[in-house]
mmCIF file of C-alpha atoms in Angstrom:
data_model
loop_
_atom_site.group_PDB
_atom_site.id
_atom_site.type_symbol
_atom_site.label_atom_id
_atom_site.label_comp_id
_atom_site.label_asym_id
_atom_site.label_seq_id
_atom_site.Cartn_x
_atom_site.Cartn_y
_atom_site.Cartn_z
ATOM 1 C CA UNK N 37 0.000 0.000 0.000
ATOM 2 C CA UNK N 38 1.705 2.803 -0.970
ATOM 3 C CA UNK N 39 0.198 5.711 1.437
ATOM 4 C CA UNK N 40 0.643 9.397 -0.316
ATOM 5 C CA UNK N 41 -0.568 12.792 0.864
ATOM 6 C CA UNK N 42 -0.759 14.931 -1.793
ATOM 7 C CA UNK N 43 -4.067 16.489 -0.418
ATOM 8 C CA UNK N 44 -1.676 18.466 1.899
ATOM 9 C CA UNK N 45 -0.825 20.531 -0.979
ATOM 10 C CA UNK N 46 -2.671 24.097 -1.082
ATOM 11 C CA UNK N 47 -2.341 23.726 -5.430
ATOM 12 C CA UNK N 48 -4.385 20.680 -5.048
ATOM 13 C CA UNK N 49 -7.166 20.895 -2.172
ATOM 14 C CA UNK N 50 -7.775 24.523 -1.091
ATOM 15 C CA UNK N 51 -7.196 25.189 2.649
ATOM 16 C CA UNK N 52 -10.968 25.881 2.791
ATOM 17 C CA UNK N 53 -11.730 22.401 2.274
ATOM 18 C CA UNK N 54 -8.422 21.039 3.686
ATOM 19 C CA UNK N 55 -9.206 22.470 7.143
ATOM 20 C CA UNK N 56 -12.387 20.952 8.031
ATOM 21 C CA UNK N 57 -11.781 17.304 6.922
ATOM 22 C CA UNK N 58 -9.403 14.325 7.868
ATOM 23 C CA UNK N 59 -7.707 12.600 5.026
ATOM 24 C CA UNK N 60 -5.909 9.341 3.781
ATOM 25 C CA UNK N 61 -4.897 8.653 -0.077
ATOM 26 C CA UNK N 62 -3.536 6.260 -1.766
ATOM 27 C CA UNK N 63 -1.066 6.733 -4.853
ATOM 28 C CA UNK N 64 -1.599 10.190 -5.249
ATOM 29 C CA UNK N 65 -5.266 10.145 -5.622
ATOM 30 C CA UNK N 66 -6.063 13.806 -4.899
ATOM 31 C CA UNK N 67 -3.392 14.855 -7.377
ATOM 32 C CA UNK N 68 -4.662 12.144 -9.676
ATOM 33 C CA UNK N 69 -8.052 12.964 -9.762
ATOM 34 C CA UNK N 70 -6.975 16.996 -10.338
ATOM 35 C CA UNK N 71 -4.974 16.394 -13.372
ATOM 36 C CA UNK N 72 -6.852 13.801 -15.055
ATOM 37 C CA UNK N 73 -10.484 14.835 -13.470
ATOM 38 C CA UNK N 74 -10.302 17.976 -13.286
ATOM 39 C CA UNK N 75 -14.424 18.722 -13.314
ATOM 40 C CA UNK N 76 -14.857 16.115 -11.028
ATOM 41 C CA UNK N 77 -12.312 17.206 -9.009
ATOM 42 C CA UNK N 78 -13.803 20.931 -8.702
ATOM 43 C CA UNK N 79 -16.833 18.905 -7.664
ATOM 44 C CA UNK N 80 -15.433 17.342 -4.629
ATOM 45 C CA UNK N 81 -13.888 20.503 -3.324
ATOM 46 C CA UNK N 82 -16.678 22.670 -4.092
ATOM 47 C CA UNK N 83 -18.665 20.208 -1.495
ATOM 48 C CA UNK N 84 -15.900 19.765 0.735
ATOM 49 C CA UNK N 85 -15.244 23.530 1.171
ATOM 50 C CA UNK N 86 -18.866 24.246 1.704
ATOM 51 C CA UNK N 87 -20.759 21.144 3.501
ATOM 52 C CA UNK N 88 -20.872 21.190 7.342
ATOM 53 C CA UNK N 89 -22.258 19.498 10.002
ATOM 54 C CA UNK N 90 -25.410 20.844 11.375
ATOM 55 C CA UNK N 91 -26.621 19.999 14.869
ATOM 56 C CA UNK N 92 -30.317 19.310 13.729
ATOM 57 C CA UNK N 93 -29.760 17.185 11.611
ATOM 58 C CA UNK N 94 -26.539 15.428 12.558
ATOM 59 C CA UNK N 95 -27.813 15.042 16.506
ATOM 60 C CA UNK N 96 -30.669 13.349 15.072
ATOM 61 C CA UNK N 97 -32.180 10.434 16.562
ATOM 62 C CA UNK N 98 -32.925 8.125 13.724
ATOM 63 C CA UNK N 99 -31.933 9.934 11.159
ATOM 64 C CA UNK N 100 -27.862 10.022 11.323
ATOM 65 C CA UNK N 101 -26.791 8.039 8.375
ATOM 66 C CA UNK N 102 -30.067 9.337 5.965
ATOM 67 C CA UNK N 103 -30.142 12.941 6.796
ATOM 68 C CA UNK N 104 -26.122 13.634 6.127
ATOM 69 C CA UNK N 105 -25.651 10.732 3.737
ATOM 70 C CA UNK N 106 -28.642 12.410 1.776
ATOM 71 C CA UNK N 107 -27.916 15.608 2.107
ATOM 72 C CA UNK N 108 -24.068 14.979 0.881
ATOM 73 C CA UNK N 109 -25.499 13.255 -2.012
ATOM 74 C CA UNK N 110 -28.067 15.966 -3.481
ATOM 75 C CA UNK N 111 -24.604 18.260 -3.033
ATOM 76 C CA UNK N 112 -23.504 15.826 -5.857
ATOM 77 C CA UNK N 113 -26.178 15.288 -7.378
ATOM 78 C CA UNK N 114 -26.847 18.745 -8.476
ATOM 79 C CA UNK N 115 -23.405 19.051 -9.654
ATOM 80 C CA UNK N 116 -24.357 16.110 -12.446
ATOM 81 C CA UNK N 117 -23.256 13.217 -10.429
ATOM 82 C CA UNK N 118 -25.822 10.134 -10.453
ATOM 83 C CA UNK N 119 -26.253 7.163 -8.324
ATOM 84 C CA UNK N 120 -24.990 4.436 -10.935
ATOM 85 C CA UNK N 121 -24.463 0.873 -11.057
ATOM 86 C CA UNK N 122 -21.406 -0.283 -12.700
ATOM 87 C CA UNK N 123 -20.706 -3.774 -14.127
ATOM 88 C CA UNK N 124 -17.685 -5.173 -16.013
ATOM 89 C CA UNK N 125 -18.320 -7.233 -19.128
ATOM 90 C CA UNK N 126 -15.039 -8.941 -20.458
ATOM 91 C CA UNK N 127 -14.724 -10.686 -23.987
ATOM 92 C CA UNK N 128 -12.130 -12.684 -25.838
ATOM 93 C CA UNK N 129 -11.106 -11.745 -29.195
ATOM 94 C CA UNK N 130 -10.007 -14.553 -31.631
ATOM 95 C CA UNK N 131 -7.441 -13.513 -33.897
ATOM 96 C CA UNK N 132 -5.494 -15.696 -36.566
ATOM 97 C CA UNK N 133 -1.718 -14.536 -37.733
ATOM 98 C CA UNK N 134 -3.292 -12.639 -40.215
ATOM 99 C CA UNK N 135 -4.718 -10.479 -37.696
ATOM 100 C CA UNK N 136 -8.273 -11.800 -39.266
ATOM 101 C CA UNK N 137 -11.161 -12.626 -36.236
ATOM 102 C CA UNK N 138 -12.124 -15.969 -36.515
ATOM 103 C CA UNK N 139 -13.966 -16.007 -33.398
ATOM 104 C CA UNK N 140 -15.347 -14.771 -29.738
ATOM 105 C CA UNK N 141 -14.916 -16.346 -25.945
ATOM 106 C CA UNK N 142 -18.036 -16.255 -24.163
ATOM 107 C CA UNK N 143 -18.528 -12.896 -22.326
ATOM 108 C CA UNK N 144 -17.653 -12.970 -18.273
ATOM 109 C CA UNK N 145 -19.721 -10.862 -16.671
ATOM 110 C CA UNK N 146 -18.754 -9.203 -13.127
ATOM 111 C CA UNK N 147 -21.883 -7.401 -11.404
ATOM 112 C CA UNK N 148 -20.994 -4.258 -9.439
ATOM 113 C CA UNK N 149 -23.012 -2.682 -6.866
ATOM 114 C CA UNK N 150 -25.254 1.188 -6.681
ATOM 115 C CA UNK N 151 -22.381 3.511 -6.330
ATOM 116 C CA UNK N 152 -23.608 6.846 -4.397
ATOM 117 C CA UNK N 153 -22.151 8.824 -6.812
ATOM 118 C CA UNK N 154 -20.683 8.833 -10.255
ATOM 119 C CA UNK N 155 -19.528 11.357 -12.504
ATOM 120 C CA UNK N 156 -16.667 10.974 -15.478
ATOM 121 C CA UNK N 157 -13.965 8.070 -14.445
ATOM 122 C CA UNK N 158 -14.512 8.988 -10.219
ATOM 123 C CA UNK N 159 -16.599 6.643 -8.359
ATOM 124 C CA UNK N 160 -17.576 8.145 -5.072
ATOM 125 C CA UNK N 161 -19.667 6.433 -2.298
ATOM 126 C CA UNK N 162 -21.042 8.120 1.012
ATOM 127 C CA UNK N 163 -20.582 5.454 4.270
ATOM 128 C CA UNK N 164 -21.806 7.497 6.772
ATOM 129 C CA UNK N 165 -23.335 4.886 9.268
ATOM 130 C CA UNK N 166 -23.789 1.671 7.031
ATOM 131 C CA UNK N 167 -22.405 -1.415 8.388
ATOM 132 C CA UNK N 168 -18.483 -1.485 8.067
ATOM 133 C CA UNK N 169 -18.167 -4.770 5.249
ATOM 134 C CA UNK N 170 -19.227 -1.921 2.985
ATOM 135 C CA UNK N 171 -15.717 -0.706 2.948
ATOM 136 C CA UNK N 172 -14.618 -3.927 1.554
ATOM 137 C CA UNK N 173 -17.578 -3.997 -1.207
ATOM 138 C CA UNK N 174 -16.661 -0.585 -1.909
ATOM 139 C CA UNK N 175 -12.366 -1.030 -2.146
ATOM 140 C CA UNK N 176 -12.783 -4.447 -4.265
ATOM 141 C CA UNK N 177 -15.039 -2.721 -6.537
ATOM 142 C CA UNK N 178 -12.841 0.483 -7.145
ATOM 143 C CA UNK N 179 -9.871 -2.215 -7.581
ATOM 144 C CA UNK N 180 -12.006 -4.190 -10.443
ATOM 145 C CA UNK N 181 -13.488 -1.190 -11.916
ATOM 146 C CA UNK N 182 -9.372 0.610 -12.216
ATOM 147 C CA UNK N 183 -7.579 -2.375 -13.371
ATOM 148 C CA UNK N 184 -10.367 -2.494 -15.862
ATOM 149 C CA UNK N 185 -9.393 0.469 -17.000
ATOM 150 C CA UNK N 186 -12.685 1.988 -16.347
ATOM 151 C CA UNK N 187 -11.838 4.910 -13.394
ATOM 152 C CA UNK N 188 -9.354 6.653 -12.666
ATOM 153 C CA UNK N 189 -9.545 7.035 -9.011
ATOM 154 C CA UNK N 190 -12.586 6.681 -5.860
ATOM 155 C CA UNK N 191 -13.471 8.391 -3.228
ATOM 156 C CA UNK N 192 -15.218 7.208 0.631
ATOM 157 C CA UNK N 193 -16.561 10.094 2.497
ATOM 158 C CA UNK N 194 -16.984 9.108 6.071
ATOM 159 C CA UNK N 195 -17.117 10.198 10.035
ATOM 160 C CA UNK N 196 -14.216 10.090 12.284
ATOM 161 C CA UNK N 197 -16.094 8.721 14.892
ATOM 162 C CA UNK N 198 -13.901 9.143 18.417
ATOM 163 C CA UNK N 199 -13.252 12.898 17.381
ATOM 164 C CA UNK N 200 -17.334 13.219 16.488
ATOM 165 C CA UNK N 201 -18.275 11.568 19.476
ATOM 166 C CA UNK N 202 -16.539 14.264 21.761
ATOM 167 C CA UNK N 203 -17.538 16.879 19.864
ATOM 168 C CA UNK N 204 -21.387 15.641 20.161
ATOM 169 C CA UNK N 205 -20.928 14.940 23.775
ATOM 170 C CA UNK N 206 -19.866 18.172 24.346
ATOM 171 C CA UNK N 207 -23.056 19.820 22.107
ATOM 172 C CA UNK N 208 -25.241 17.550 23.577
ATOM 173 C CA UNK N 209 -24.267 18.320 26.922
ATOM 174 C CA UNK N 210 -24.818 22.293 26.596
ATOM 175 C CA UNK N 211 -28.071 21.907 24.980
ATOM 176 C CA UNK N 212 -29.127 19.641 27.885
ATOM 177 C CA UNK N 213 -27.847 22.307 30.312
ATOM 178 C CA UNK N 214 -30.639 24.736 28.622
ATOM 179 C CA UNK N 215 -33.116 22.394 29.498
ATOM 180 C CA UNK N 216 -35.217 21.978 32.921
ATOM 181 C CA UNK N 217 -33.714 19.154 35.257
ATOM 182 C CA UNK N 218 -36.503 16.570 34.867
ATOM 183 C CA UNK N 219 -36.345 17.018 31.011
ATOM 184 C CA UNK N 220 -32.526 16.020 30.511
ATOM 185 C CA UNK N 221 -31.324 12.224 29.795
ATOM 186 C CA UNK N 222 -27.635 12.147 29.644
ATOM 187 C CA UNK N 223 -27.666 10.489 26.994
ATOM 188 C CA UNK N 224 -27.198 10.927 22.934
ATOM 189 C CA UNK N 225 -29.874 10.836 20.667
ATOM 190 C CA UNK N 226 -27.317 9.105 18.333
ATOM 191 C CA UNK N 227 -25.007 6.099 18.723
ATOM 192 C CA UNK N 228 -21.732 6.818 18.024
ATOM 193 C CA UNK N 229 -19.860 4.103 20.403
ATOM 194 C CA UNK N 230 -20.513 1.020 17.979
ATOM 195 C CA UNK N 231 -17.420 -0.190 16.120
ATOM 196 C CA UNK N 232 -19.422 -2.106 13.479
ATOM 197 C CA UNK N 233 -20.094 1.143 11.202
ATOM 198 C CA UNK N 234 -18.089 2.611 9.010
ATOM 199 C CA UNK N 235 -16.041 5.009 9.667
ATOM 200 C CA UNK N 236 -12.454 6.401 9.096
ATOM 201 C CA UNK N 237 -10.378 3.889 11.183
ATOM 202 C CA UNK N 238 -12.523 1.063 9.605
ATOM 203 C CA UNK N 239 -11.565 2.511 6.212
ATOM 204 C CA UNK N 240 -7.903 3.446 6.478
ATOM 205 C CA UNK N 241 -7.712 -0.179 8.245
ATOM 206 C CA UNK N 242 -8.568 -2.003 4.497
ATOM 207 C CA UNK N 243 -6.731 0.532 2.761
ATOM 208 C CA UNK N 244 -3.492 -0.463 4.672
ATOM 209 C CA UNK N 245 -4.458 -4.264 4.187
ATOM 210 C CA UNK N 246 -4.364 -2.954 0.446
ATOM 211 C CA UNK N 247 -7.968 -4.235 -0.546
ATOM 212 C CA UNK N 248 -8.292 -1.644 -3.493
ATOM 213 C CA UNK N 249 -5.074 -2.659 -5.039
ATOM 214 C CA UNK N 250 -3.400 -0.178 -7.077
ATOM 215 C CA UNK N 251 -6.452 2.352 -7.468
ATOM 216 C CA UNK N 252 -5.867 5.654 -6.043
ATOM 217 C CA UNK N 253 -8.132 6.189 -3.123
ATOM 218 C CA UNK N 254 -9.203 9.299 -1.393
ATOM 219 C CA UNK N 255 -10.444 8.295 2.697
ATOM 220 C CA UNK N 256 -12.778 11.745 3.711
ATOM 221 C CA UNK N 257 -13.546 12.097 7.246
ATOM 222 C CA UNK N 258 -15.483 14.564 8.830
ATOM 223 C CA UNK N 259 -14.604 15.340 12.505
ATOM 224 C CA UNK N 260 -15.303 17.961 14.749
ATOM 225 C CA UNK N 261 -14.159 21.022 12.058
ATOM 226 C CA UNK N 262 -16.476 19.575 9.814
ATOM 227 C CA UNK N 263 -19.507 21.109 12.244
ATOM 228 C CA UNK N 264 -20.713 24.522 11.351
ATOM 229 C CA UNK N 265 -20.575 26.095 14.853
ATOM 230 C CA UNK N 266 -23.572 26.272 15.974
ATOM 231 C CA UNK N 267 -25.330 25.015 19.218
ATOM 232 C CA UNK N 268 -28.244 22.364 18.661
ATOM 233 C CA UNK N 269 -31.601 24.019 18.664
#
């Protein structure tokens, strides 16, 4: 695994987006996608620079991984990205010496899985809160799809969830101070102890097992400078 961090450069992510996320590549995948993406690349930072964390809807019992996932993904989707299922379909060419076909293999056929979001040669998926053998559908699938010749890089926007979990204890805990004694319950509306989730350490942990291969991969996390600020209301 060949671990690269060429996000750290201001020429390639913009401190505005740079400052309020946690990152992990893989063979120079921001710098990748910039030259070779470049559209899709203006995508990602336009979100990243702009998209924060808000209390409602983060601190939200029931609604943690649909209400940010979501709300992520109509960011792309507006910007032309779809929600796309990509499968690989492989066939042999018979040729003689004469360069003449005298025949075909039969196809093999390799089903792939609804991406979140897909624009160009990126494949980007949103694991906010999904269970954490996502991240190994999600890696295999951006190693298939690249050595097939068919992306040029992926992305995993996720949580860094021991730096969120402070952060929403301490929210949490001031909102509950605003409250009247018998109407407080020490307790989150939102579950952010589990280890089964994805989440960043979950995804850098495949990444350094190398389950994407050779594809340049872009780990997003959003931790406590990805909130806006403000106090839950």
């Amino acid at each position: 695994m060949f671990e690269t961090h060429t996000y750290d450069d201001p020429q390639v992510l913009p401190a505005a987006a740079r400052e309020h996320w946690e990152f992990m590549e893989t063979n120079s995948a921001a710098a990748v996608m910039q030259a070779v993406c470049p559209d899709e690349w203006k995508d990602i930072v336009d979100v990243l620079s702009t998209y924060r964390l808000v209390p409602e809807f983060w601190l939200k019992a029931g609604g943690n991984r649909g209400d940010i996932a979501a709300q992520i993904d109509r960011l792309f989707s507006a910007r032309g990205w779809k929600e796309t299922r990509l499968d690989l379909e492989t066939t042999g060419i018979l040729y003689d010496k004469n360069s003449r076909v005298i025949g075909t293999l039969p196809p093999v056929r390799q089903e792939g899985y609804l991406v979140d979001n897909f624009k160009g040669r990126v494949a980007l998926d949103v694991e906010w809160n999904a269970k954490d053998g996502n991240l190994d559908r999600d890696l295999a699938s951006y190693r298939s799809w690249y050595e097939a010749g068919v992306i040029s890089a992926a992305v995993v926007i996720t949580k860094d969830r021991p730096r969120l979990l402070s952060l929403a204890r301490r929210i949490w805990g001031e909102y509950e101070a605003t409250l009247p004694e018998e109407e407080r319950t020490n307790k989150l509306p939102i579950d952010l102890s589990t280890s089964t989730v994805t989440a960043f350490d979950k995804a850098q942990m495949r990444v350094r097992r190398g389950v994407m291969g050779t594809c340049p991969v872009l780990i997003v996390a959003a931790t406590e400078n990805t909130w806006d600020g403000n106090p839950y209301r």
